[in-house]
CSV table of C-alpha atoms in Angstrom, one decimal:
chain,number,residue,atom,x,y,z
A,7,ASN,CA,-18.5,-37.5,-23.6
A,8,ALA,CA,-21.6,-36.8,-25.7
A,9,GLY,CA,-23.0,-34.0,-23.6
A,10,VAL,CA,-26.5,-33.2,-24.8
A,11,THR,CA,-27.9,-35.3,-27.6
A,12,GLN,CA,-31.0,-34.3,-29.5
A,13,THR,CA,-32.9,-36.3,-32.1
A,14,PRO,CA,-33.9,-35.9,-34.8
A,15,LYS,CA,-31.7,-33.1,-36.4
A,16,PHE,CA,-34.2,-32.4,-39.1
A,17,GLN,CA,-37.9,-33.1,-39.5
A,18,VAL,CA,-40.7,-32.2,-41.8
A,19,LEU,CA,-44.3,-32.6,-40.6
A,20,LYS,CA,-47.7,-32.1,-42.1
A,21,THR,CA,-50.1,-29.9,-40.2
A,22,GLY,CA,-51.9,-31.9,-37.6
A,23,GLN,CA,-49.2,-34.6,-37.3
A,24,SER,CA,-47.6,-35.4,-34.0
A,25,MET,CA,-44.1,-36.0,-33.0
A,26,THR,CA,-41.7,-36.2,-30.1
A,27,LEU,CA,-38.3,-34.5,-29.9
A,28,GLN,CA,-35.9,-36.5,-27.8
A,29,CYS,CA,-33.2,-35.1,-25.6
A,30,ALA,CA,-30.7,-36.9,-23.4
A,31,GLN,CA,-27.8,-35.6,-21.3
A,32,ASP,CA,-25.0,-37.6,-19.8
A,33,MET,CA,-23.6,-35.0,-17.4
A,34,ASN,CA,-25.8,-35.8,-14.4
A,35,HIS,CA,-27.4,-32.4,-14.6
A,36,ASN,CA,-30.6,-31.8,-12.7
A,37,SER,CA,-32.1,-29.1,-14.9
A,38,MET,CA,-33.2,-29.4,-18.5
A,39,TYR,CA,-34.7,-27.0,-20.9
A,40,TRP,CA,-36.5,-26.7,-24.2
A,41,TYR,CA,-36.1,-23.6,-26.3
A,42,ARG,CA,-37.2,-22.5,-29.7
A,43,GLN,CA,-35.3,-20.1,-31.9
A,44,ASP,CA,-37.0,-18.0,-34.5
A,45,PRO,CA,-35.5,-15.2,-36.6
A,46,GLY,CA,-35.3,-12.0,-34.6
A,47,MET,CA,-36.8,-13.6,-31.5
A,48,GLY,CA,-33.8,-15.1,-29.8
A,49,LEU,CA,-34.2,-18.2,-27.7
A,50,ARG,CA,-37.6,-18.5,-26.1
A,51,LEU,CA,-38.2,-21.0,-23.3
A,52,ILE,CA,-40.9,-23.5,-24.0
A,53,TYR,CA,-40.7,-25.7,-20.9
A,54,TYR,CA,-38.1,-26.5,-18.3
A,55,SER,CA,-37.5,-29.0,-15.6
A,56,ALA,CA,-35.6,-27.7,-12.6
A,57,SER,CA,-35.2,-31.2,-11.3
A,58,GLU,CA,-36.3,-34.8,-12.0
A,59,GLY,CA,-40.0,-35.1,-11.4
A,60,THR,CA,-40.9,-31.4,-12.0
A,61,THR,CA,-41.7,-29.4,-15.1
A,62,ASP,CA,-42.8,-25.8,-15.6
A,63,LYS,CA,-44.0,-23.7,-18.4
A,64,GLY,CA,-41.8,-21.1,-20.0
A,65,GLU,CA,-42.7,-18.2,-22.2
A,66,VAL,CA,-44.3,-20.1,-25.1
A,67,PRO,CA,-45.7,-23.4,-23.9
A,68,ASN,CA,-48.9,-23.5,-25.9
A,69,GLY,CA,-49.1,-26.5,-28.3
A,70,TYR,CA,-46.4,-28.4,-26.5
A,71,ASN,CA,-46.1,-31.0,-23.8
A,72,VAL,CA,-43.0,-32.3,-22.0
A,73,SER,CA,-42.0,-35.4,-20.1
A,74,ARG,CA,-39.0,-35.6,-17.7
A,75,LEU,CA,-38.6,-39.4,-18.2
A,76,ASN,CA,-35.7,-39.6,-15.8
A,77,LYS,CA,-32.8,-37.5,-14.8
A,78,ARG,CA,-31.2,-38.0,-18.2
A,79,GLU,CA,-34.1,-37.5,-20.6
A,80,PHE,CA,-36.5,-34.7,-21.3
A,81,SER,CA,-38.8,-35.0,-24.3
A,82,LEU,CA,-40.9,-32.4,-26.1
A,83,ARG,CA,-44.1,-33.4,-27.8
A,84,LEU,CA,-46.1,-31.7,-30.4
A,85,GLU,CA,-49.6,-33.2,-30.4
A,86,SER,CA,-50.9,-31.5,-33.5
A,87,ALA,CA,-48.3,-29.6,-35.4
A,88,ALA,CA,-49.0,-26.2,-36.8
A,89,PRO,CA,-47.1,-24.1,-39.3
A,90,SER,CA,-46.4,-21.6,-36.4
A,91,GLN,CA,-44.3,-24.3,-34.8
A,92,THR,CA,-41.8,-24.2,-37.6
A,93,SER,CA,-38.6,-23.4,-35.8
A,94,VAL,CA,-35.3,-24.6,-34.6
A,95,TYR,CA,-35.6,-26.4,-31.2
A,96,PHE,CA,-32.8,-26.6,-28.7
A,97,CYS,CA,-32.5,-28.8,-25.7
A,98,ALA,CA,-30.2,-27.7,-22.9
A,99,SER,CA,-29.1,-28.9,-19.5
A,100,ARG,CA,-27.2,-27.4,-16.5
A,101,ASP,CA,-26.4,-28.2,-13.0
A,102,PHE,CA,-28.7,-25.9,-11.1
A,103,ARG,CA,-27.3,-26.9,-7.8
A,104,LEU,CA,-24.2,-25.2,-8.7
A,105,ARG,CA,-26.3,-22.4,-10.2
A,106,ASN,CA,-23.4,-20.6,-11.7
A,107,THR,CA,-22.8,-23.3,-14.3
A,108,GLU,CA,-23.5,-22.6,-17.9
A,109,ALA,CA,-26.2,-24.4,-19.9
A,110,PHE,CA,-25.0,-27.0,-22.4
A,111,PHE,CA,-26.9,-27.2,-25.6
A,112,GLY,CA,-27.8,-29.9,-28.1
A,113,GLN,CA,-27.1,-29.4,-31.8
A,114,GLY,CA,-30.7,-28.4,-32.4
A,115,THR,CA,-33.7,-29.8,-34.4
A,116,ARG,CA,-34.8,-28.0,-37.4
A,117,LEU,CA,-38.6,-28.6,-37.7
A,118,THR,CA,-40.7,-27.5,-40.6
A,119,VAL,CA,-44.5,-27.9,-40.5
A,120,VAL,CA,-46.1,-27.7,-43.9
B,649,ALA,CA,-40.9,-6.7,-20.0
B,650,GLN,CA,-37.8,-8.6,-21.2
B,651,LYS,CA,-35.3,-9.5,-18.5
B,652,VAL,CA,-32.4,-9.4,-20.9
B,653,THR,CA,-32.3,-6.7,-23.6
B,654,GLN,CA,-29.8,-6.7,-26.4
B,655,ALA,CA,-30.8,-3.5,-28.2
B,656,GLN,CA,-28.4,-4.0,-31.1
B,657,THR,CA,-30.1,-6.4,-33.6
B,658,GLU,CA,-27.3,-6.3,-36.2
B,659,ILE,CA,-23.8,-4.9,-36.2
B,660,SER,CA,-21.4,-4.7,-39.2
B,661,VAL,CA,-17.7,-3.9,-38.9
B,662,VAL,CA,-14.7,-4.3,-41.0
B,663,GLU,CA,-11.9,-6.6,-39.9
B,664,LYS,CA,-9.6,-5.3,-37.2
B,665,GLU,CA,-12.2,-2.9,-35.9
B,666,ASP,CA,-13.2,-3.2,-32.2
B,667,VAL,CA,-16.8,-3.8,-31.5
B,668,THR,CA,-18.9,-3.8,-28.3
B,669,LEU,CA,-22.1,-5.8,-27.9
B,670,ASP,CA,-24.5,-4.4,-25.3
B,671,CYS,CA,-26.5,-6.4,-22.8
B,672,VAL,CA,-28.8,-4.9,-20.2
B,673,TYR,CA,-30.6,-7.1,-17.7
B,674,GLU,CA,-33.4,-6.7,-15.2
B,675,THR,CA,-33.7,-8.6,-11.9
B,676,ARG,CA,-34.7,-8.0,-8.3
B,677,ASP,CA,-32.5,-10.8,-7.0
B,678,THR,CA,-29.3,-9.9,-5.3
B,679,THR,CA,-27.7,-13.1,-6.5
B,680,TYR,CA,-27.8,-13.9,-10.2
B,681,TYR,CA,-25.7,-15.1,-13.0
B,682,LEU,CA,-24.9,-13.8,-16.4
B,683,PHE,CA,-23.7,-15.6,-19.5
B,684,TRP,CA,-22.6,-14.9,-23.1
B,685,TYR,CA,-23.1,-17.4,-25.9
B,686,LYS,CA,-21.9,-17.4,-29.5
B,687,GLN,CA,-23.9,-19.0,-32.3
B,688,PRO,CA,-21.8,-19.3,-35.5
B,689,PRO,CA,-23.4,-19.9,-38.9
B,690,SER,CA,-23.2,-23.6,-38.3
B,691,GLY,CA,-25.9,-23.2,-35.7
B,692,GLU,CA,-24.5,-24.6,-32.4
B,693,LEU,CA,-24.5,-22.6,-29.2
B,694,VAL,CA,-21.1,-22.0,-27.8
B,695,PHE,CA,-20.6,-20.9,-24.2
B,696,LEU,CA,-18.2,-17.9,-23.8
B,697,ILE,CA,-18.3,-16.7,-20.2
B,698,ARG,CA,-20.3,-16.6,-17.0
B,699,ARG,CA,-20.3,-14.1,-14.3
B,700,ASN,CA,-22.0,-14.0,-10.9
B,701,SER,CA,-23.5,-10.9,-9.3
B,702,PHE,CA,-20.8,-10.8,-6.6
B,703,ASP,CA,-18.0,-10.6,-9.1
B,704,GLU,CA,-17.7,-7.3,-10.8
B,705,GLN,CA,-14.2,-7.8,-12.0
B,706,ASN,CA,-13.9,-7.3,-15.7
B,707,GLU,CA,-12.5,-10.3,-17.6
B,708,ILE,CA,-10.2,-10.5,-20.6
B,709,SER,CA,-9.7,-13.6,-22.7
B,710,GLY,CA,-7.5,-13.0,-25.7
B,711,ARG,CA,-9.4,-10.6,-28.0
B,712,TYR,CA,-12.5,-10.9,-25.9
B,713,SER,CA,-13.4,-8.8,-22.8
B,714,TRP,CA,-16.4,-8.3,-20.7
B,715,ASN,CA,-17.5,-5.3,-18.7
B,716,PHE,CA,-19.9,-6.0,-15.9
B,717,GLN,CA,-21.5,-3.0,-14.2
B,718,LYS,CA,-24.2,-3.6,-11.6
B,719,SER,CA,-24.9,0.1,-11.3
B,720,THR,CA,-26.2,0.2,-14.8
B,721,SER,CA,-27.3,-3.5,-14.9
B,722,SER,CA,-25.1,-4.1,-17.9
B,723,PHE,CA,-22.8,-6.9,-19.0
B,724,ASN,CA,-21.2,-5.8,-22.2
B,725,PHE,CA,-18.9,-7.8,-24.5
B,726,THR,CA,-16.1,-6.3,-26.5
B,727,ILE,CA,-14.2,-7.9,-29.3
B,728,THR,CA,-10.9,-6.3,-30.0
B,729,ALA,CA,-9.4,-6.4,-33.5
B,730,SER,CA,-12.4,-8.3,-34.9
B,731,GLN,CA,-11.9,-11.1,-37.4
B,732,VAL,CA,-14.2,-12.7,-40.0
B,733,VAL,CA,-14.5,-15.8,-37.8
B,734,ASP,CA,-16.1,-13.6,-35.2
B,735,SER,CA,-19.2,-13.3,-37.4
B,736,ALA,CA,-22.0,-14.9,-35.5
B,737,VAL,CA,-25.1,-14.3,-33.4
B,738,TYR,CA,-24.2,-13.5,-29.8
B,739,PHE,CA,-26.6,-14.0,-26.9
B,740,CYS,CA,-26.6,-12.7,-23.4
B,741,ALA,CA,-28.4,-14.7,-20.7
B,742,LEU,CA,-29.5,-14.3,-17.1
B,743,SER,CA,-30.2,-16.9,-14.4
B,744,GLU,CA,-31.8,-15.8,-11.2
B,745,SER,CA,-31.3,-17.5,-7.8
B,746,GLY,CA,-34.8,-17.9,-6.4
B,747,GLY,CA,-38.5,-17.4,-6.2
B,748,SER,CA,-40.9,-18.4,-8.9
B,749,THR,CA,-38.2,-18.2,-11.5
B,750,LEU,CA,-35.9,-20.7,-9.9
B,751,GLY,CA,-33.9,-22.5,-12.5
B,752,ARG,CA,-35.0,-20.5,-15.5
B,753,LEU,CA,-32.5,-19.2,-17.9
B,754,TYR,CA,-33.5,-16.0,-19.8
B,755,PHE,CA,-31.9,-15.1,-23.1
B,756,GLY,CA,-31.8,-11.8,-25.0
B,757,ARG,CA,-32.9,-11.7,-28.6
B,758,GLY,CA,-29.3,-11.8,-29.8
B,759,THR,CA,-27.0,-9.5,-31.8
B,760,GLN,CA,-26.0,-10.6,-35.3
B,761,LEU,CA,-22.3,-9.5,-35.8
B,762,THR,CA,-20.9,-9.5,-39.3
B,763,VAL,CA,-17.3,-8.9,-39.8
B,764,TRP,CA,-16.3,-8.0,-43.3
B,765,PRO,CA,-12.8,-8.7,-44.7
């Protein structure tokens, strides 16, 4: 059982380049999340999708777009990368119908924008 | 205002000491859920415990225990007889049950725990 799979694990981008972070879960969860983690800031929510077909902004959505492709997949796109987007990105999923279930996290993507 | 506050940014203890990590949350919902996660130096996020707002019973799991007090909106985590392997960043998180925040999962900023041998 793979759980939550994120790709890539590491990425270096030049300022202005674009890229998409991929996330897939095989637990039939309805809710998926993208967080970024920066030193001293904890996990900040970028976007989330409470269910297939819906997406909502979190605390720090600027500079990002998301696509809930289907129930399994939730991608995060950086259209024009900036050094301020250097961070570790985590995708997560949970079964919100059961509400009290924990979120399962991917291994993270370490992104550096130079 | 932050919904989850972990006031302790860093804590250092010596092995075998007991240590308590504080978590204070803010919500208007009557039904909500609280979580603790551990992030070891390897970077992955490891789920430790969940608690719903109707269950104020404290929980003990080996050297770990959790004290949930609705009266003070706190969900504190204690490690008894700490070990070097407990060194990690610990996150507290809150999930609310309805309204405009449906489905969101809020995290505190984390507490870096270092256990010295």
